[in-house]
Structure formats: structure tokens, C-alpha cells
Coordinates of C-alpha atoms and ligand atoms in Angstrom, one line a residue:
M1 CA -64.6 123.7 -7.7
I2 CA -64.8 124.5 -3.8
E3 CA -62.3 127.7 -3.0
S4 CA -59.1 126.4 -0.4
S5 CA -60.4 129.1 2.4
E6 CA -63.8 127.3 2.4
K7 CA -62.4 123.6 2.6
K8 CA -59.9 125.6 5.5
A9 CA -62.8 126.7 7.7
R10 CA -63.9 123.1 6.5
L11 CA -60.9 121.2 8.4
T12 CA -60.8 123.8 11.4
M13 CA -64.2 123.6 11.7
L14 CA -63.5 119.6 12.8
L15 CA -60.5 120.1 14.3
R16 CA -62.7 122.2 16.6
S17 CA -65.7 118.6 17.0
Q18 CA -62.3 117.2 18.2
A19 CA -61.7 119.2 20.8
I20 CA -58.8 121.3 19.4
L21 CA -59.8 125.2 20.8
S22 CA -57.8 127.4 20.9
S23 CA -57.4 129.4 18.4
S24 CA -53.9 130.5 18.0
I25 CA -53.6 127.6 16.9
L26 CA -56.8 127.3 14.9
S27 CA -56.1 130.0 13.2
A28 CA -52.5 129.1 12.5
I29 CA -53.9 126.1 10.9
E30 CA -55.3 128.8 8.6
A31 CA -52.8 131.3 7.9
I32 CA -50.8 128.0 6.4
P33 CA -51.6 126.5 3.0
R34 CA -51.2 123.0 3.7
E35 CA -51.1 122.4 -0.7
K36 CA -47.6 123.9 -0.6
F37 CA -46.1 121.5 1.7
I38 CA -47.6 118.8 -0.5
D39 CA -47.1 117.1 -4.1
R40 CA -48.5 119.1 -6.8
V41 CA -50.6 116.0 -7.4
L42 CA -52.8 115.8 -3.7
R43 CA -52.7 119.7 -3.5
N44 CA -56.7 118.5 -3.7
H45 CA -57.1 116.6 -0.6
A46 CA -54.2 119.3 1.7
Y47 CA -56.9 120.4 3.8
E48 CA -58.8 116.4 4.6
N49 CA -57.8 115.8 7.9
A50 CA -55.2 113.0 6.1
S51 CA -51.5 112.0 5.7
L52 CA -50.3 112.3 3.3
P53 CA -47.0 110.7 1.6
I54 CA -44.0 113.1 1.2
A55 CA -40.1 112.1 -0.7
C56 CA -37.8 109.8 0.6
G57 CA -40.7 107.6 2.0
Q58 CA -42.6 110.3 4.5
T59 CA -46.0 111.8 6.0
I60 CA -46.3 114.7 6.4
S61 CA -48.8 114.5 9.5
Q62 CA -52.3 114.6 10.3
P63 CA -53.7 118.0 10.5
Y64 CA -55.9 117.3 13.9
I65 CA -51.8 114.9 14.8
V66 CA -50.6 118.6 14.0
A67 CA -52.8 120.7 16.1
K68 CA -53.0 118.3 19.0
M69 CA -49.2 117.8 19.0
T70 CA -49.1 121.5 19.6
E71 CA -52.0 122.1 22.0
A72 CA -49.4 120.2 24.3
L73 CA -46.4 121.7 24.2
E74 CA -48.6 124.2 25.7
L75 CA -46.1 127.5 23.6
N76 CA -45.7 130.7 24.7
S77 CA -44.4 133.5 22.4
R78 CA -41.4 133.4 23.5
H79 CA -40.1 130.2 24.1
V80 CA -37.3 128.6 21.8
V81 CA -38.6 125.0 20.3
L82 CA -36.3 121.9 18.4
E83 CA -38.3 120.0 16.6
I84 CA -36.5 116.5 15.6
G85 CA -38.2 115.7 11.7
T86 CA -38.2 118.2 9.7
G87 CA -40.2 116.7 6.8
S88 CA -42.1 118.4 4.7
G89 CA -41.7 121.5 7.2
Y90 CA -46.1 121.9 7.9
Q91 CA -45.4 121.7 11.9
A92 CA -42.0 123.9 12.4
S93 CA -44.5 126.5 10.1
I94 CA -46.9 126.3 12.6
L95 CA -45.0 125.9 15.2
S96 CA -43.4 129.1 13.8
L97 CA -45.6 131.3 14.0
L98 CA -46.9 130.4 17.6
T99 CA -43.2 131.8 19.5
R100 CA -40.2 133.0 18.9
R101 CA -38.2 130.5 17.5
V102 CA -37.7 127.2 15.8
Y103 CA -34.8 125.1 15.8
T104 CA -36.0 121.8 13.6
M105 CA -34.2 118.8 12.2
E106 CA -34.1 116.4 9.1
R107 CA -31.7 113.7 7.8
H108 CA -32.7 113.7 4.0
R109 CA -31.0 116.3 2.1
P110 CA -34.3 116.8 -0.2
L111 CA -36.8 116.8 2.3
F112 CA -34.4 119.7 3.8
I113 CA -34.0 121.7 0.2
E114 CA -37.3 121.7 -0.2
A115 CA -38.1 122.7 2.9
R116 CA -35.9 125.8 3.0
N117 CA -37.5 126.5 -0.5
R118 CA -41.4 127.0 1.0
M119 CA -39.7 128.5 4.9
A120 CA -38.7 131.9 2.7
E121 CA -41.1 132.0 0.2
L122 CA -43.6 132.2 3.0
K123 CA -41.2 134.5 4.7
L124 CA -40.9 132.2 8.1
T125 CA -38.3 133.7 9.1
N126 CA -38.0 132.5 13.1
I127 CA -37.3 129.0 11.7
V128 CA -33.1 127.7 12.0
M129 CA -33.6 124.4 9.8
R130 CA -30.8 122.1 10.6
L131 CA -29.6 119.2 8.1
G132 CA -28.6 116.8 10.6
D133 CA -29.1 113.6 12.5
G134 CA -32.2 113.9 15.8
F135 CA -30.4 112.1 18.4
V136 CA -27.4 114.3 18.1
G137 CA -29.9 117.0 18.6
W138 CA -28.4 120.7 18.7
P139 CA -26.2 121.1 21.2
E140 CA -24.9 124.8 20.7
A141 CA -28.5 125.8 21.1
A142 CA -29.3 123.9 23.9
P143 CA -31.5 123.8 25.8
F144 CA -34.3 124.3 24.9
D145 CA -38.6 125.4 26.1
R146 CA -39.7 122.9 24.0
I147 CA -39.2 120.1 22.0
I148 CA -40.6 118.0 19.5
I149 CA -40.4 114.5 17.8
T150 CA -42.4 113.6 15.2
C151 CA -41.6 110.3 15.1
Q152 CA -41.6 106.8 16.2
V153 CA -38.6 106.3 19.3
D154 CA -39.1 103.2 21.4
K155 CA -37.9 104.7 24.5
L156 CA -37.3 109.6 24.9
P157 CA -34.1 109.9 24.1
E158 CA -31.8 111.1 26.6
T159 CA -29.8 113.3 25.2
L160 CA -32.9 115.7 23.8
I161 CA -34.3 115.6 27.4
K162 CA -31.1 117.2 28.2
Q163 CA -31.4 119.6 25.8
L164 CA -35.3 120.9 27.6
K165 CA -34.8 123.5 29.9
S166 CA -36.3 122.6 34.1
D167 CA -40.1 123.8 33.1
G168 CA -39.9 122.9 29.2
I169 CA -42.1 120.3 28.0
L170 CA -41.2 117.1 24.8
I171 CA -43.9 115.6 23.2
A172 CA -43.2 112.2 21.7
P173 CA -44.8 109.3 19.9
V174 CA -42.7 106.0 21.7
G175 CA -44.0 102.6 20.9
S176 CA -42.6 100.6 19.7
P177 CA -43.8 100.6 15.6
G178 CA -47.7 100.6 15.1
K179 CA -47.9 100.9 19.0
E180 CA -47.4 104.4 19.9
F181 CA -48.3 106.6 22.0
L182 CA -47.9 110.3 21.8
T183 CA -45.9 110.9 24.7
K184 CA -45.8 114.5 26.7
L185 CA -42.6 114.6 28.9
T186 CA -42.3 117.2 31.7
K187 CA -39.0 118.4 33.7
K188 CA -38.7 120.2 36.6
G189 CA -35.4 119.9 37.9
D190 CA -34.6 116.7 37.9
V191 CA -37.5 115.5 38.0
I192 CA -39.5 114.0 34.9
H193 CA -42.8 112.6 34.6
T194 CA -44.4 111.2 32.0
E195 CA -47.5 111.4 30.5
K196 CA -49.5 109.2 27.7
L197 CA -51.6 111.0 25.4
I198 CA -53.1 109.1 22.3
S199 CA -52.6 106.4 19.9
V200 CA -50.7 107.7 17.0
R201 CA -48.7 105.9 13.4
F202 CA -45.5 107.9 12.7
V203 CA -42.5 106.3 10.5
P204 CA -39.6 106.3 12.5
M205 CA -37.0 108.4 13.7
I206 CA -33.2 107.0 12.2
P207 CA -29.9 107.5 13.2
G208 CA -27.8 109.0 11.2
I209 CA -28.1 111.3 8.0
A210 CA -29.6 109.7 4.8
D211 CA -27.6 108.5 1.5
A212 CA -28.5 111.0 -0.9
Ligands
SAH301 N1 -42.7 116.9 10.7 C1 -42.8 116.4 9.8 C2 -43.2 115.0 9.0 C3 -42.2 114.6 10.0 S1 -42.3 112.8 9.1 C4 -43.5 117.6 8.4 O1 -45.1 118.6 9.7 O2 -44.0 117.3 7.4 C5 -41.1 111.9 10.0 C6 -39.7 113.5 9.5 O3 -38.7 112.4 10.2 C7 -39.4 112.5 7.4 O4 -38.9 113.8 7.2 C8 -37.8 112.0 8.1 O5 -36.9 111.8 7.1 C9 -37.2 112.4 9.6 N2 -36.4 112.0 10.7 C10 -35.9 110.9 11.2 N3 -35.0 110.6 12.2 C11 -34.2 111.4 12.4 C12 -33.1 111.8 12.9 N4 -32.7 111.0 13.1 N5 -33.4 112.8 12.6 C13 -33.6 114.3 11.9 N6 -34.8 113.5 11.4 C14 -35.4 112.3 10.9

């Protein structure tokens, strides 16, 4: 049985070889126990560079994609970030180590509850969670320095672009299902610039809160 610290070290070496060079992001990946975010039966796979199924037919993203999206956000320790799609809470936990506060929204109640329990257990006190529809965003806490959407959208939701500060960055998988590109939007005053990064695969963003 290989120790999880060794598996973690292998994973961060792999990410470095894939050009994830930020030592703060790699340290956050080493600090957050990914095995706690997935089902017990899959725990052996926690430090593989793979996406894995979680409850409600959703997925926890591949560590490389988590790292790549985090890197694209260009975070500093003063930023306030909004995440759409809490899922397991893994991405939010990584962000919470790198920035001031993370607001995160999920439409499935069981995922919301499980993620909230994990964050309490890990004592990540700068994460604020809401069961809600990401298409509405979080108007009372807006505007945000950064927004990350971790589910596929056909196009970037206007409501969320409005909730981004000037000089803000928004990252999302944009495109029709199966043909999505990680897209980076930057906002300078009223001027919006978008850039396609890499091809990705995400579960879709669905309007409304899921039925029990
Ligand atoms: N970031 C997650 C993985 C996201 S999977 C992690 O680190 O584990 C995408 C998540 O987005 C799913 O849990 C899905 O239920 C959620 N989602 C989809 N549409 C949504 C919406 N309109 N509002 C909030 N969450 C949504």
C-alpha cells in the first residue's frame, strides 16, 4: 500500500510536468486531502489525475483541470471568488487556501450538505455556501474579483458577467456539450475580452434547484 503522501507527491510532479508551475497551487493540492471528497470505494484513485463520479450523477474534476482553472484565475490573497458548481467542494477548498473568501453555489441538496460537512471538518472557514441556481449568481455578495463556473455552459451567462468587478476574471467551460473550451473572460470597465484556453469536458449547468 503506497502512502497517500507519496501518491500526492507523484501527482504534483505530474502536474509540474504538465506545466502547472505555481508553487502555491501545487502546495494547495498537496494540502487538501482529495480522498475526503470522493466515495470510500474510489479512495484508492484519489491521487490519480482523473475525474471521478460523485453523488447525483455529477463529477469531481481532474486535478490537472482544477489546477489549470485555478491558475487562469490569477488569484491573490485579497480576492473574493464566486464558484458555480460546488460539487464535492474540492475546487472551492483549493481556492480557499489561495484567496480571502470563496462563495460557492450548488443546485443539488445532497452535494451541498456533504460539501458543507467536509469544509467544516477541514476547518475551511472562509468558504460560504448556498443551495441555489448559479444562473442567478449571488447578487448580495457581488461584485466578485473572480468567478469560476465548473459546469458546461453554451455561452457565458450575462448575469454572472454583470456580477464580476472591473479588472475581474471569469473562467468557464463554454461550448456545446462535448465541444467545450475552457474560456477566460477579462473585464476592464465595459470592455470584455475572451480567450479560449484548452478543450475540456464538464457536466452541464442546469437552471433551477434540483428536486430532492
Ligand atoms: N467543482 C466541483 C465539480 C463540479 S461538477 C468539485 O470540485 O467537485 C459541476 C457541478 O455543478 C455539479 O455538482 C452540478 O450539480 C452543479 N451545477 C450544475 N448547474 C448548476 C446551477 N445552475 N447552479 C449551481 N450548481 C450547478
